[in-house]
mmCIF file of C-alpha atoms in Angstrom:
data_model
loop_
_atom_site.group_PDB
_atom_site.id
_atom_site.type_symbol
_atom_site.label_atom_id
_atom_site.label_comp_id
_atom_site.label_asym_id
_atom_site.label_seq_id
_atom_site.Cartn_x
_atom_site.Cartn_y
_atom_site.Cartn_z
ATOM 1 C CA MET L 1 -0.118 0.058 -0.151
ATOM 2 C CA LYS L 2 2.947 2.326 0.973
ATOM 3 C CA GLN L 3 4.623 1.694 -2.215
ATOM 4 C CA MET L 4 1.528 2.446 -4.566
ATOM 5 C CA LEU L 5 1.019 5.789 -2.564
ATOM 6 C CA LEU L 6 4.540 6.790 -3.203
ATOM 7 C CA MET L 7 4.185 5.630 -6.833
ATOM 8 C CA PHE L 8 1.088 8.113 -7.332
ATOM 9 C CA LEU L 9 3.037 10.801 -5.430
ATOM 10 C CA LEU L 10 6.348 10.468 -7.845
ATOM 11 C CA LEU L 11 4.523 9.788 -11.117
ATOM 12 C CA PRO L 12 4.059 13.442 -11.993
ATOM 13 C CA ALA L 13 7.636 14.550 -11.058
ATOM 14 C CA LEU L 14 8.837 11.621 -13.449
ATOM 15 C CA ALA L 15 6.728 12.853 -16.188
ATOM 16 C CA MET L 16 7.801 16.146 -16.057
ATOM 17 C CA ALA L 17 11.303 15.322 -16.037
ATOM 18 C CA GLN L 18 10.969 13.185 -18.824
ATOM 19 C CA ASP L 19 9.199 16.022 -21.068
ATOM 20 C CA LYS L 20 12.221 18.452 -20.190
ATOM 21 C CA GLN L 21 14.556 15.859 -21.780
ATOM 22 C CA GLU L 22 12.658 15.601 -24.885
ATOM 23 C CA LYS L 23 12.319 19.337 -25.712
ATOM 24 C CA LYS L 24 14.967 20.483 -28.006
ATOM 25 C CA HIS L 25 13.666 23.780 -29.216
ATOM 26 C CA LYS L 26 12.670 27.071 -27.563
ATOM 27 C CA ASP L 27 9.000 27.648 -26.359
ATOM 28 C CA TRP L 28 7.691 30.277 -28.351
ATOM 29 C CA ASP L 29 4.173 30.824 -29.898
ATOM 30 C CA GLY L 30 3.034 33.930 -31.900
ATOM 31 C CA TRP L 31 -0.725 35.096 -32.920
ATOM 32 C CA MET L 32 0.510 36.712 -36.252
ATOM 33 C CA ILE L 33 3.060 36.420 -38.986
ATOM 34 C CA LYS L 34 4.975 39.470 -38.114
ATOM 35 C CA ASP L 35 5.504 37.570 -34.423
ATOM 36 C CA CYS L 36 7.302 34.759 -36.687
ATOM 37 C CA GLN L 37 9.111 37.100 -38.552
ATOM 38 C CA ASN L 38 10.488 39.080 -35.245
ATOM 39 C CA PHE L 39 11.309 35.908 -33.796
ATOM 40 C CA ALA L 40 13.013 34.719 -36.591
ATOM 41 C CA ILE L 41 15.047 38.135 -36.464
ATOM 42 C CA SER L 42 15.705 37.462 -32.737
ATOM 43 C CA GLU L 43 17.077 34.058 -33.309
ATOM 44 C CA LEU L 44 19.435 35.306 -35.763
ATOM 45 C CA THR L 45 20.882 38.052 -33.415
ATOM 46 C CA ALA L 46 20.818 36.443 -30.130
ATOM 47 C CA LYS L 47 23.901 34.738 -28.976
ATOM 48 C CA ASP L 48 22.323 31.778 -27.977
ATOM 49 C CA GLY L 49 19.929 31.424 -31.094
ATOM 50 C CA GLU L 50 20.029 28.484 -33.278
ATOM 51 C CA ALA L 51 20.080 30.802 -36.184
ATOM 52 C CA TYR L 52 23.412 32.602 -35.052
ATOM 53 C CA LYS L 53 24.951 29.655 -34.531
ATOM 54 C CA GLU L 54 24.473 28.338 -38.015
ATOM 55 C CA ILE L 55 24.637 31.341 -40.173
ATOM 56 C CA GLY L 56 25.177 34.423 -37.781
ATOM 57 C CA ALA L 57 28.099 34.253 -36.334
ATOM 58 C CA ASP L 58 29.816 34.016 -39.817
ATOM 59 C CA TYR L 59 28.610 37.556 -40.772
ATOM 60 C CA ILE L 60 28.082 39.194 -37.283
ATOM 61 C CA ASN L 61 31.012 40.046 -35.595
ATOM 62 C CA GLU L 62 32.210 42.141 -32.558
ATOM 63 C CA ASN L 63 31.673 45.527 -34.687
ATOM 64 C CA THR L 64 28.643 44.878 -36.142
ATOM 65 C CA LYS L 65 25.993 47.440 -34.741
ATOM 66 C CA VAL L 66 23.285 47.415 -37.946
ATOM 67 C CA ILE L 67 21.995 44.420 -39.763
ATOM 68 C CA TYR L 68 20.213 44.972 -42.910
ATOM 69 C CA ILE L 69 17.395 42.925 -44.019
ATOM 70 C CA SER L 70 16.647 43.239 -47.517
ATOM 71 C CA ARG L 71 13.342 45.324 -48.437
ATOM 72 C CA GLN L 72 10.907 43.030 -49.715
ATOM 73 C CA PRO L 73 7.001 43.789 -50.017
ATOM 74 C CA TYR L 74 5.759 41.129 -47.652
ATOM 75 C CA LEU L 75 8.193 42.508 -44.599
ATOM 76 C CA LYS L 76 6.600 45.636 -43.056
ATOM 77 C CA ASP L 77 8.954 47.808 -41.517
ATOM 78 C CA LYS L 78 6.480 49.161 -38.962
ATOM 79 C CA GLU L 79 5.682 45.845 -37.926
ATOM 80 C CA ILE L 80 9.543 44.251 -37.283
ATOM 81 C CA LEU L 81 11.366 45.706 -34.395
ATOM 82 C CA ASP L 82 13.706 48.136 -35.116
ATOM 83 C CA THR L 83 16.440 46.978 -32.545
ATOM 84 C CA LEU L 84 16.973 43.336 -31.255
ATOM 85 C CA ASN L 85 19.619 42.154 -29.155
ATOM 86 C CA GLY L 86 21.600 45.190 -28.937
ATOM 87 C CA TYR L 87 21.530 45.643 -33.277
ATOM 88 C CA ALA L 88 19.825 48.057 -34.994
ATOM 89 C CA ILE L 89 17.544 46.557 -37.706
ATOM 90 C CA LYS L 90 17.216 48.370 -41.011
ATOM 91 C CA PHE L 91 15.556 47.605 -44.064
ATOM 92 C CA ILE L 92 17.083 48.482 -47.461
ATOM 93 C CA ASP L 93 17.022 47.851 -51.277
ATOM 94 C CA VAL L 94 20.114 45.787 -51.443
ATOM 95 C CA ASP L 95 20.020 46.213 -55.672
ATOM 96 C CA SER L 96 20.281 50.457 -55.130
ATOM 97 C CA ASN L 97 23.883 50.818 -54.212
ATOM 98 C CA TYR L 98 26.412 47.925 -54.119
ATOM 99 C CA LYS L 99 29.219 50.065 -53.042
ATOM 100 C CA TRP L 100 27.663 51.866 -50.053
ATOM 101 C CA LEU L 101 26.464 48.383 -48.878
ATOM 102 C CA ALA L 102 30.181 46.764 -49.580
ATOM 103 C CA LYS L 103 31.525 49.528 -47.448
ATOM 104 C CA GLU L 104 28.941 49.075 -44.848
ATOM 105 C CA ILE L 105 29.715 45.276 -44.707
ATOM 106 C CA LYS L 106 33.530 45.825 -44.641
ATOM 107 C CA GLU L 107 32.747 48.262 -41.431
ATOM 108 C CA GLY L 108 31.016 45.271 -39.541
ATOM 109 C CA ALA L 109 27.432 45.228 -41.112
ATOM 110 C CA ALA L 110 25.525 42.231 -42.092
ATOM 111 C CA VAL L 111 23.379 41.809 -44.773
ATOM 112 C CA TYR L 112 20.098 39.113 -44.704
ATOM 113 C CA TYR L 113 17.584 38.282 -47.027
ATOM 114 C CA MET L 114 14.391 36.569 -45.248
ATOM 115 C CA THR L 115 11.901 34.887 -47.329
ATOM 116 C CA ASN L 116 7.842 35.454 -46.669
ATOM 117 C CA LEU L 117 6.295 32.916 -44.169
ATOM 118 C CA HIS L 118 5.567 29.956 -46.561
ATOM 119 C CA MET L 119 2.483 28.273 -45.261
ATOM 120 C CA ASP L 120 1.812 24.412 -46.361
ATOM 121 C CA ALA L 121 -1.567 23.502 -44.461
ATOM 122 C CA ASN L 122 -0.546 23.856 -40.815
ATOM 123 C CA VAL L 123 3.594 23.683 -41.230
ATOM 124 C CA SER L 124 4.802 27.244 -42.167
ATOM 125 C CA ASP L 125 8.599 28.284 -42.742
ATOM 126 C CA ILE L 126 10.826 31.224 -43.002
ATOM 127 C CA TYR L 127 14.138 31.089 -44.980
ATOM 128 C CA ILE L 128 16.928 33.140 -44.108
ATOM 129 C CA PHE L 129 20.139 33.758 -46.634
ATOM 130 C CA PRO L 130 23.099 35.706 -46.091
ATOM 131 C CA ILE L 131 23.965 38.209 -48.664
ATOM 132 C CA THR L 132 27.497 38.938 -49.280
ATOM 133 C CA ILE L 133 28.609 42.001 -51.896
ATOM 134 C CA LYS L 134 31.927 41.246 -53.603
ATOM 135 C CA THR L 135 33.474 44.329 -55.491
ATOM 136 C CA GLY L 136 35.885 43.531 -58.454
ATOM 137 C CA MET L 137 37.387 45.315 -61.409
ATOM 138 C CA PHE L 138 34.125 45.597 -63.186
ATOM 139 C CA GLY L 139 31.916 46.768 -60.221
ATOM 140 C CA ALA L 140 30.086 45.218 -57.613
ATOM 141 C CA LYS L 141 27.704 42.496 -57.412
ATOM 142 C CA LYS L 142 25.488 40.778 -54.668
ATOM 143 C CA GLU L 143 25.652 37.038 -53.716
ATOM 144 C CA TYR L 144 23.673 34.911 -51.625
ATOM 145 C CA ALA L 145 25.134 32.370 -49.332
ATOM 146 C CA THR L 146 24.845 28.824 -50.067
ATOM 147 C CA LYS L 147 24.054 28.094 -46.737
ATOM 148 C CA SER L 148 20.866 29.262 -44.843
ATOM 149 C CA VAL L 149 18.398 28.250 -42.320
ATOM 150 C CA ARG L 150 14.729 27.336 -42.264
ATOM 151 C CA LEU L 151 12.776 28.405 -39.127
ATOM 152 C CA LYS L 152 9.699 26.010 -39.005
ATOM 153 C CA PHE L 153 6.634 26.720 -37.366
ATOM 154 C CA PHE L 154 3.463 24.864 -36.704
ATOM 155 C CA TYR L 155 -0.033 26.698 -36.970
ATOM 156 C CA ASN L 156 -2.422 25.447 -34.352
ATOM 157 C CA TYR L 157 -5.998 26.082 -35.582
ATOM 158 C CA ASP L 158 -7.276 26.250 -31.803
ATOM 159 C CA PRO L 159 -6.370 28.134 -30.067
ATOM 160 C CA PRO L 160 -4.916 30.112 -33.557
ATOM 161 C CA LYS L 161 -1.095 30.499 -32.821
ATOM 162 C CA PHE L 162 2.026 29.836 -34.452
ATOM 163 C CA GLU L 163 4.130 27.624 -32.753
ATOM 164 C CA TYR L 164 8.080 27.001 -33.086
ATOM 165 C CA LYS L 165 8.919 23.790 -34.208
ATOM 166 C CA GLY L 166 13.096 24.197 -34.726
ATOM 167 C CA LEU L 167 15.368 25.021 -37.198
ATOM 168 C CA GLU L 168 17.091 23.060 -40.178
ATOM 169 C CA VAL L 169 20.285 23.780 -41.770
ATOM 170 C CA VAL L 170 20.094 24.053 -45.852
ATOM 171 C CA ASP L 171 22.704 23.812 -48.068
ATOM 172 C CA LEU L 172 22.016 24.766 -51.528
#
């Protein structure tokens, strides 16, 4: 009888301990697409973020104060935070002035392209590609890195919210 009582008392603690071991990604949820976009940029800029460890550390260094995101019609400037983890987040037209952007990158700025939230049924994802500007004898040109990250989100219909489901490195 005592053993049975002890088992019922310890069962919830054992179940919770096992759940913590299985969880591999951050516990996050958001209600709108802009929440997913802000989370993606936050993961890119946070030193302990998964995206930072995969592609951010290669382009964001100690001199980086500004992170430029390629301006796209689906990214609304006013919906994305202008400062995250100590970095200023700015949206620019990458194709407008390569020489200026190459100078900014030499001074420590980082430039990224972020896709729209692709929604396939309940599964959604955002891809983030680093952008570099190569200058040469014939001018400057934009190049996308061959290594990018895919942040996966699950859309739960009841209650309606996005849940973060992890990150995947994509080599092109």
